[in-house]
Structure formats: structure tokens, C-alpha cells
Short mmCIF file of C-alpha atoms in Angstrom, two decimals:
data_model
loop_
_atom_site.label_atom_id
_atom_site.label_comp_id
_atom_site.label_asym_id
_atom_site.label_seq_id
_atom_site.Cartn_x
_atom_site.Cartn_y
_atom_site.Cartn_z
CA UNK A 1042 59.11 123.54 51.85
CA UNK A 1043 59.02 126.35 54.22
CA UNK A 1044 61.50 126.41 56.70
CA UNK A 1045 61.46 127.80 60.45
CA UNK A 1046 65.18 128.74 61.35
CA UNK A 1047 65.58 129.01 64.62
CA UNK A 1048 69.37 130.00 65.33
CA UNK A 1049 70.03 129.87 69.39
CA UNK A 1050 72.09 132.33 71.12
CA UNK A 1051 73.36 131.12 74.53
CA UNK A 1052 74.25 132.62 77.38
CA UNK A 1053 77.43 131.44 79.27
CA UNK A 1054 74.89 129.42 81.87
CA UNK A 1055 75.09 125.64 82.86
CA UNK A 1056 71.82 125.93 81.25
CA UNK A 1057 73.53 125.59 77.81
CA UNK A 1058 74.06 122.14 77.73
CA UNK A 1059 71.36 119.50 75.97
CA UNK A 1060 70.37 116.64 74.91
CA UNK A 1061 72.62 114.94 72.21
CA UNK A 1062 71.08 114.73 68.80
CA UNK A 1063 69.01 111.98 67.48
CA UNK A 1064 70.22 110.71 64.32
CA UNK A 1065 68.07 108.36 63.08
CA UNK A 1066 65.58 110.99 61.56
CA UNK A 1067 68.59 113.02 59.92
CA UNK A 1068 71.46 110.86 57.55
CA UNK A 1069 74.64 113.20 55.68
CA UNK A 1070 74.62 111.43 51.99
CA UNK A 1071 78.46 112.44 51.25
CA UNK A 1072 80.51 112.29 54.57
CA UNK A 1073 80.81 112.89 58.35
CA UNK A 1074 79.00 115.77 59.13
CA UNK A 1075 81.63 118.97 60.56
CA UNK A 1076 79.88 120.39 64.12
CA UNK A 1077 82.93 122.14 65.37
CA UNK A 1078 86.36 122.98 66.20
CA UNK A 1079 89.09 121.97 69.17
CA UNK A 1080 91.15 124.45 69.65
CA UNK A 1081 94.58 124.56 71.26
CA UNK A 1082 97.29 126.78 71.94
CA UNK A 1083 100.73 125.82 71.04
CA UNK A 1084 99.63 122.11 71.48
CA UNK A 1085 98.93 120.77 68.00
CA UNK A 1086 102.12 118.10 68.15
CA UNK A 1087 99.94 116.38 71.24
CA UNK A 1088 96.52 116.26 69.36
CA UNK A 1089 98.06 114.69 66.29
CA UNK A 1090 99.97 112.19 68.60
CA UNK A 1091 96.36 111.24 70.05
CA UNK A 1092 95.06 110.33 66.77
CA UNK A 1093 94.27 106.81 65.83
CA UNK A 1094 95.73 105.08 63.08
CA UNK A 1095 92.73 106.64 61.32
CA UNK A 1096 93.73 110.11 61.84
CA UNK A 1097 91.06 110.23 64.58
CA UNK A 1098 90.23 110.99 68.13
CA UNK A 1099 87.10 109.96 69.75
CA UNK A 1100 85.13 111.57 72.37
CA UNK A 1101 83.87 110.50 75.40
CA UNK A 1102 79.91 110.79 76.26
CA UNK A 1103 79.62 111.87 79.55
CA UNK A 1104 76.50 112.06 81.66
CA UNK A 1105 76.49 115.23 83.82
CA UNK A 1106 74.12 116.56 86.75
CA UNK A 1107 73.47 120.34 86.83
CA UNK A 1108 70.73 122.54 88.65
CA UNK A 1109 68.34 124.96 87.46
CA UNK A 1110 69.29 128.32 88.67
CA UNK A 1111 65.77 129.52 88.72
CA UNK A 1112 64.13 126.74 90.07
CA UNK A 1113 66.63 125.22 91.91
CA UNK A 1114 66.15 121.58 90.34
CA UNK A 1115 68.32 119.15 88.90
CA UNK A 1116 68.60 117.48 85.33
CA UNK A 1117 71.04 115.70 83.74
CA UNK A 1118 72.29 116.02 79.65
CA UNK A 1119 74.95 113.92 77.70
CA UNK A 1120 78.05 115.73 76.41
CA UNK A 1121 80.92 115.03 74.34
CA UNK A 1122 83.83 115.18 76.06
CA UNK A 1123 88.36 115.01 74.89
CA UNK A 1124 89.29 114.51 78.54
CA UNK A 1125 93.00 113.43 77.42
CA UNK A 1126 93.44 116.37 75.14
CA UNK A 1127 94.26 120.11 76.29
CA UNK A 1128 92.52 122.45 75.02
CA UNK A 1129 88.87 124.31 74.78
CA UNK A 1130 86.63 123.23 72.15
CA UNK A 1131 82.67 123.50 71.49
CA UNK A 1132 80.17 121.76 68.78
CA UNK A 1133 77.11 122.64 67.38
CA UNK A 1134 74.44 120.24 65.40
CA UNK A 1135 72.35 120.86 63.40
CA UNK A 1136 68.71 119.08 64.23
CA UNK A 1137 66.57 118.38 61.73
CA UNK A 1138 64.27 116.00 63.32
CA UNK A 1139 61.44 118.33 62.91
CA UNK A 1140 61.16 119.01 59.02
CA UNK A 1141 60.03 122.64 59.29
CA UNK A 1142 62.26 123.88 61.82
CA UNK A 1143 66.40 124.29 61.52
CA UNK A 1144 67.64 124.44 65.22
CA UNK A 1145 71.23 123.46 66.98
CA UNK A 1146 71.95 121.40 69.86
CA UNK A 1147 75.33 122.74 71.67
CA UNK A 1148 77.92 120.93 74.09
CA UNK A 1149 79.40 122.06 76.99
CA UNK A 1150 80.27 125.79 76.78
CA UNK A 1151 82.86 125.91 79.46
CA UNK A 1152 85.42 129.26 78.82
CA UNK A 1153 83.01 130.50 76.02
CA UNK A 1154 82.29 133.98 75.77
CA UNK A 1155 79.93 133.81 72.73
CA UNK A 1156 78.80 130.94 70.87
CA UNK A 1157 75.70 130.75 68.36
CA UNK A 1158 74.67 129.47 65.28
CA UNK A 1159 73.27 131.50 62.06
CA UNK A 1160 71.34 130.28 59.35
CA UNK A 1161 71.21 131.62 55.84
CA UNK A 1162 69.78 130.78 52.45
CA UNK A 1163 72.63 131.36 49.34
CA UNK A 1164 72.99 128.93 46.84
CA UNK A 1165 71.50 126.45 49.33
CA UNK A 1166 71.50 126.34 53.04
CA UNK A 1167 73.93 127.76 55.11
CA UNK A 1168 75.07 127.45 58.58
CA UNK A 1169 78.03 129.31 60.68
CA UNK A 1170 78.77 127.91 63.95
CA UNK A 1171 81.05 130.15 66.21
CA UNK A 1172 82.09 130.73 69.35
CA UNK A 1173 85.09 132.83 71.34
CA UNK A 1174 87.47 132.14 73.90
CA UNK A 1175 90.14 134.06 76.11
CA UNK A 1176 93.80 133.56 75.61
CA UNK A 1177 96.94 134.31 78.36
CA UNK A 1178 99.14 136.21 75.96
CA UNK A 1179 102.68 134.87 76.02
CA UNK A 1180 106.08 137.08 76.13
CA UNK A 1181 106.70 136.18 71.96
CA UNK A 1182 104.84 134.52 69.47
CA UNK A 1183 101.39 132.88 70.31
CA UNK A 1184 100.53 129.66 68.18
CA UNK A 1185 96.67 128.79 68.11
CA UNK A 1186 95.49 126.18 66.19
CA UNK A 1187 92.09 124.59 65.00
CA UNK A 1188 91.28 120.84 64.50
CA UNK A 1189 87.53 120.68 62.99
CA UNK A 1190 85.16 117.77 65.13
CA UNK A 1191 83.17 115.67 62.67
CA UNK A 1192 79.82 113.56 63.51
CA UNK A 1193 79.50 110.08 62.27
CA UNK A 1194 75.85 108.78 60.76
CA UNK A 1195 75.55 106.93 63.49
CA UNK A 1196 76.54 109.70 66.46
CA UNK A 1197 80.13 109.21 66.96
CA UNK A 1198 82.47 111.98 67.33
CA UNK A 1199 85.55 112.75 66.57
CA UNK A 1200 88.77 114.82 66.02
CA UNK A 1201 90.46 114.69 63.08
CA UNK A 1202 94.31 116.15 61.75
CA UNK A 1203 94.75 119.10 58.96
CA UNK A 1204 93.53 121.92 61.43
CA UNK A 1205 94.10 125.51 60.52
CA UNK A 1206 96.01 127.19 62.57
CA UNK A 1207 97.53 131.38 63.18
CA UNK A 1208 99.71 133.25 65.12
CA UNK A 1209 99.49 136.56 67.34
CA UNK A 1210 103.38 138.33 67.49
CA UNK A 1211 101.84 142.38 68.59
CA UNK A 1212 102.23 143.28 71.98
CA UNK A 1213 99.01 143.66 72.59
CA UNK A 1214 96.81 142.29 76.08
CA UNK A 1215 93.97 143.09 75.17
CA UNK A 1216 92.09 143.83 71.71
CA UNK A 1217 94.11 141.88 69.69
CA UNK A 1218 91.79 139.03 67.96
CA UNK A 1219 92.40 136.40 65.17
CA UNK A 1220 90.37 133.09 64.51
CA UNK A 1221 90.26 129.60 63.03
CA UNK A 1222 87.96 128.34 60.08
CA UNK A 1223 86.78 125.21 58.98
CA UNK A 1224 84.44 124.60 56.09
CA UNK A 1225 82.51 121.45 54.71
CA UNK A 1226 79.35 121.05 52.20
CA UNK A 1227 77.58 117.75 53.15
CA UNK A 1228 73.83 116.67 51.74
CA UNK A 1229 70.91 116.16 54.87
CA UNK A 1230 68.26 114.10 54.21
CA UNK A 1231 65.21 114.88 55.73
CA UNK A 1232 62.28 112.40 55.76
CA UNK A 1233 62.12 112.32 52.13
CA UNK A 1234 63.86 115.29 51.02
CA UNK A 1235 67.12 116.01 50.09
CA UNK A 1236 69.29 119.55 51.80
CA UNK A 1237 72.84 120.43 50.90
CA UNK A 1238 74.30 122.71 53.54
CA UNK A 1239 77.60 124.94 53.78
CA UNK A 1240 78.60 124.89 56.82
CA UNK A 1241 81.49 126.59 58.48
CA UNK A 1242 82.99 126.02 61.98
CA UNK A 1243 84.85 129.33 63.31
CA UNK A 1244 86.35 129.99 66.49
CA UNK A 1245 87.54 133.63 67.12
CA UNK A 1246 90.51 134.18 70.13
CA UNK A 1247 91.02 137.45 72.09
CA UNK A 1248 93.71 137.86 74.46
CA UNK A 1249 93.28 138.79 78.22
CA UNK A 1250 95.73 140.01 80.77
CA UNK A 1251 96.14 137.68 83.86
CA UNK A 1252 93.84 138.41 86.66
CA UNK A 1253 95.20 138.06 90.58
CA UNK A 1254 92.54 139.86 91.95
CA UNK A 1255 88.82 140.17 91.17
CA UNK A 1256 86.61 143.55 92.60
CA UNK A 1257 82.81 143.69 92.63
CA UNK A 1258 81.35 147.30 93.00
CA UNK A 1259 77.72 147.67 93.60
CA UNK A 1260 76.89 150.85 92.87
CA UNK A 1261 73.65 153.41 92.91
CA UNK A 1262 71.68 155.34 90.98
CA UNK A 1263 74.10 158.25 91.56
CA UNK A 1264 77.27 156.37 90.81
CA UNK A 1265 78.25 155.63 95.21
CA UNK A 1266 79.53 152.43 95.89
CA UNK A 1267 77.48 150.52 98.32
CA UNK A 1268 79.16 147.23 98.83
CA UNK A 1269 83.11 146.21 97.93
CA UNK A 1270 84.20 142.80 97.65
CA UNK A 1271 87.61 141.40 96.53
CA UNK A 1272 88.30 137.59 96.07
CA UNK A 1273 90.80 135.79 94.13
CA UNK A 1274 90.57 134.65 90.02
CA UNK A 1275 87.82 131.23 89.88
CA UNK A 1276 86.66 132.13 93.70
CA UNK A 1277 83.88 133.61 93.21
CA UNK A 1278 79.81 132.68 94.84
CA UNK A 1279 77.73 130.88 93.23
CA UNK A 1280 75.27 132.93 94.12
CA UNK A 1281 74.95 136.89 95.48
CA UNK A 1282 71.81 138.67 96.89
CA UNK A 1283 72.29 142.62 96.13
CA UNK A 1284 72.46 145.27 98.10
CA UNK A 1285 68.72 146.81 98.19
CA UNK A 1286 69.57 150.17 96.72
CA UNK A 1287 72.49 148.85 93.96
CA UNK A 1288 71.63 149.83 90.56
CA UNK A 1289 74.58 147.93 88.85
CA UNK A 1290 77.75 146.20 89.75
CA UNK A 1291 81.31 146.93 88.04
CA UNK A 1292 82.90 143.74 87.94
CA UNK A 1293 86.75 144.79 87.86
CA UNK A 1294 89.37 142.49 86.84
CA UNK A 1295 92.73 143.54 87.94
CA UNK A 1296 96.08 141.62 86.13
CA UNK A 1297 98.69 142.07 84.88
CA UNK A 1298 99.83 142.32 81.53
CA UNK A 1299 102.57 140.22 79.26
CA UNK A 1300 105.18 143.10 79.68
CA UNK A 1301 104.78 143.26 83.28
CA UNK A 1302 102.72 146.13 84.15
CA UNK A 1303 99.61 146.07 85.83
CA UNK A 1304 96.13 146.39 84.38
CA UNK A 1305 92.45 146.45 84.91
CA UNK A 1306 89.46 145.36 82.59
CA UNK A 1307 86.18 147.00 84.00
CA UNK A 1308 82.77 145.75 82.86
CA UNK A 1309 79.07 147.09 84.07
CA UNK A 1310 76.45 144.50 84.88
CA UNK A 1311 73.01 146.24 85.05
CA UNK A 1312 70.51 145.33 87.35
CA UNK A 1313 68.57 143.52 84.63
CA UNK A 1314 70.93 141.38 83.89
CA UNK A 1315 70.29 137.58 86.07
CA UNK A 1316 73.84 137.07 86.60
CA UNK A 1317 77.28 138.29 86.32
CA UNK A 1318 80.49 136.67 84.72
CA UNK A 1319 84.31 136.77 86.07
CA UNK A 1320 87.43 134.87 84.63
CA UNK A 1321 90.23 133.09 85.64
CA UNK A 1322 93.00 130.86 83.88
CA UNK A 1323 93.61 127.42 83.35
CA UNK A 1324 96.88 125.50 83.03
CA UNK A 1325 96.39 125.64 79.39
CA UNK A 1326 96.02 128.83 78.47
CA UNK A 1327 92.73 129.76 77.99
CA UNK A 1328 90.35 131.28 80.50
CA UNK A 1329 87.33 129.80 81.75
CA UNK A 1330 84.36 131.73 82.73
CA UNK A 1331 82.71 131.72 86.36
CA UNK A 1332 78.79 132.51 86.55
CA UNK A 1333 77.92 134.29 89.26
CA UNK A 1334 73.94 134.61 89.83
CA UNK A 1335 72.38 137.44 90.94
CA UNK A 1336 69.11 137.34 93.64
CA UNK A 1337 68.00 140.89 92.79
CA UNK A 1338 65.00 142.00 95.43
CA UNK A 1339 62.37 144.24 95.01
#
């Protein structure tokens, strides 16, 4: 049977959320089916203390309301949710309601910096589902762990115990990355064929210096700034109209870093681009991710 993979690539939009899957076309012979990881930072004793008797945690499907950027309309999708848990987590499954054609549906992508799926032929079919996520560096050692989610037959899902987990002990704010990896092979059946797929949940974690101030540049063609604008970390608009003649924005982010001193992470945002992302920190530990679109003219 010839296959269509289609792996998705999504941007950090509100956009990224859709429809949960429909499992009565697609059945795992062997067990529940992996789709992702929770991830938590020094918090694994609290997500085992959630568990059921049967080593499980179940989410919550939550009906949310979001509008189109481009058109300005509203739609609602269903998303898994661990609203009694800290931590930052994201799914991915794998829809095989069409028999040609391999696709993902994705939950919420909330503090996400990259997330995807990719599809591969070895010994049978493979899948990787990953995604990143900021981390607030501590002053010593920083724990991060990894519980995998699993998908029931029937739609339910769930966290379960027996995460992998790693630590970060450099000094480092920023470029300093490790991640978390689950794996599982489970058997699809597809109207009246028969798939087994590896698949392998990985989240990668990068630290970031704390921001207390966030600068947006627009510049010109010849490198002037047009237009300054400070505002605090998560304060951002929802929406900016550029200056007529700006070319680009730098989007600064100045912090400051675990060992006190201050720092600032620069990024350039081209006038191509739709919108523009900033960060700012949650209770946690991790970072979640503003969007910021951009109304270009002309």
C-alpha cells in the first residue's frame, strides 16, 4: 500500500490546536498507544502522588474558543488538558483515518518553541514526536524529568509513572540543552490491514536567562531604528501595525542570568515573517511563549 506521509510542522500560533482524533477507524492490537511526554522540573514526587491506584493520571478534555488571526473568526477545538499537575507537556497522534495518508493531530502548544512529527520507513514504520521548551536555570543542579502520555482504544488519556528523567549542573544560561525520551512499538490496524510502528516521544530543554524587560526595534533597510518600544516579560500586543518604512524588527530580551549578571538575547524578525514571538516565565519554571502578530502594509 502506498503511503502519503504528511509530517506537520507548527508554528507557535493558537492556530495549532485541532480536532481530537477519531478512534473508531484506527485500534493499537498490543497496548495504549504513547503520543507524548509531561515534562516537569524538579516536580516528579507531585506527579507520582497524582497517580491513581493504577499508576495513572487522566486528562481533562477541554473545549476552547480561539480566533483566526487572518480572518478574524472564531472556532473552537477539544484539548487534553493536566490542570492539577505543574508542568508543560504536548501530544501528538497519529491519524490514520485516511488509509493512504500518515498525518498528526497536536494539543495545545503553549511554551513550545518547536514541535513536529517525522515519519520514516526502517524495519517498519516509524514516528518521532518532539517538541522544545525554555527552562529558568537554577543557582545548582537542575532536575527535569519526563513522564510519557499514553492513549487508550477508546480516546482516554493519560499519565503514567517510570519517566526518564536528567540533570543540567554547568553554569551555563544559555546554550546548554539536554532532553527526555520515551519509546514504544504498538501494532495499528487500519481498515483491514495490519501497521507496527516505533514510535518515540522526545522532548529537548534549553535554558534561558530571566527576562525583566522586553525591546522591539524596527529597523530599515540601512540598519536606523525607526520605532522603540519597551514593555515588561508576557505584556506584549496582540497585535502591531509596522512602521511603513521598517524592514525588520530585533526583538531584544534583556535578563538576567543565574550568576547575577545581566544579559540580552537578540533575535531578527524579517518583514516576511506574519508575526513575532517574546517570552516570559511561569511559576514553574518554564517559559511560555507570547505571539505577537504583525499587520505589515504595503
Amino acid at each position: 500500500m502506498k503511503i502519503k506521509w504528511l509530517p506537520i510542522l507548527l508554528a507557535m500560533t493558537l492556530l495549532s490546536g485541532c480536532q481530537l482524533a477519531q478512534e473508531d477507524t484506527v485500534v493499537s492490537d498490543t497496548e495504549d498507544r504513547l503520543i507524548g511526554l509531561f515534562v516537569t522540573k524538579d516536580q516528579r514526587a507531585s506527579v507520582d502522588a497524582a497517580l491513581g491506584e493504577d499508576g495513572r493520571y487522566y486528562a481533562t478534555v477541554e473545549t476552547r474558543t480561539n480566533i483566526n488571526p487572518s480572518t478574524g473568526e472564531e472556532f473552537t477545538n477539544e484539548v487534553y488538558t493536566f490542570p492539577d499537575l505543574e508542568g508543560m507537556y504536548y501530544y501528538f497522534i497519529i491519524d490514520r483515518s485516511d488509509p493512504e495518508v500518515v498525518s498528526s493531530i497536536t494539543g495545545p502548544n503553549e511554551g513550545v518553541f518547536d514541535q513536529g512529527t517525522a515519519y520514516g520507513t526502517g524495519t517498519g514504520d516509524e514516528a518521532v514526536l518532539y517538541a522544545s521548551f525554555y527552562v529558568a536555570r537554577e543557582d545548582d543542579m537542575t532536575i527535569i524529568h519526563g513522564n510519557p502520555i499514553y492513549m487508550t482504544e477508546d480516546g482516554q488519556v493519560y499519565i503514567a509513572s517510570g519517566g526518564p528523567g536528567f540533570s543540567f549542573s554547568d553554569t551555563e544560561d544559555e546554550g546548554s540543552m539536554g532532553s527526555v525520551t520515551q519509546s514504544q512499538t504498538t501494532t495499528l490496524t487500519v481498515g483491514d490491514e495490519t501497521e507496527e510502528w516505533s514510535i518515540t516521544a522526545k522532548a529537548s530543554i534549553a535554558f534561558r536567562s530571566v527576562p525583566h524587560t522586553i525591546v522591539l526595534l524596527q529597523m530599515d533597510d540601512q540598519g536606523n531604528c525607526l520605532h522603540r518600544t519597551a514593555f515588561d516579560p508576557g505584556q506584549a500586543p496582540e497585535r502591531l501595525t509596522p512602521e511603513e518604512k521598517t524592514a525588520y524588527f530585533i526583538v531584544e530580551s534583556w535578563g538576567t542570568k543565574a550568576s547575577g549578571e545581566p544579559t540580552t538575547i537578540r533575535e531578527i524578525v524579517d518583514r516576511d515573517e506574519t508575526n513575532l514571538i517574546t517570552w516570559y516565565l511561569l511559576d514553574n519554571g518554564f517559559f511560555m511563549n507570547q505571539v505577537t502578530y504583525l499587520d505589515w502594509e504595503g
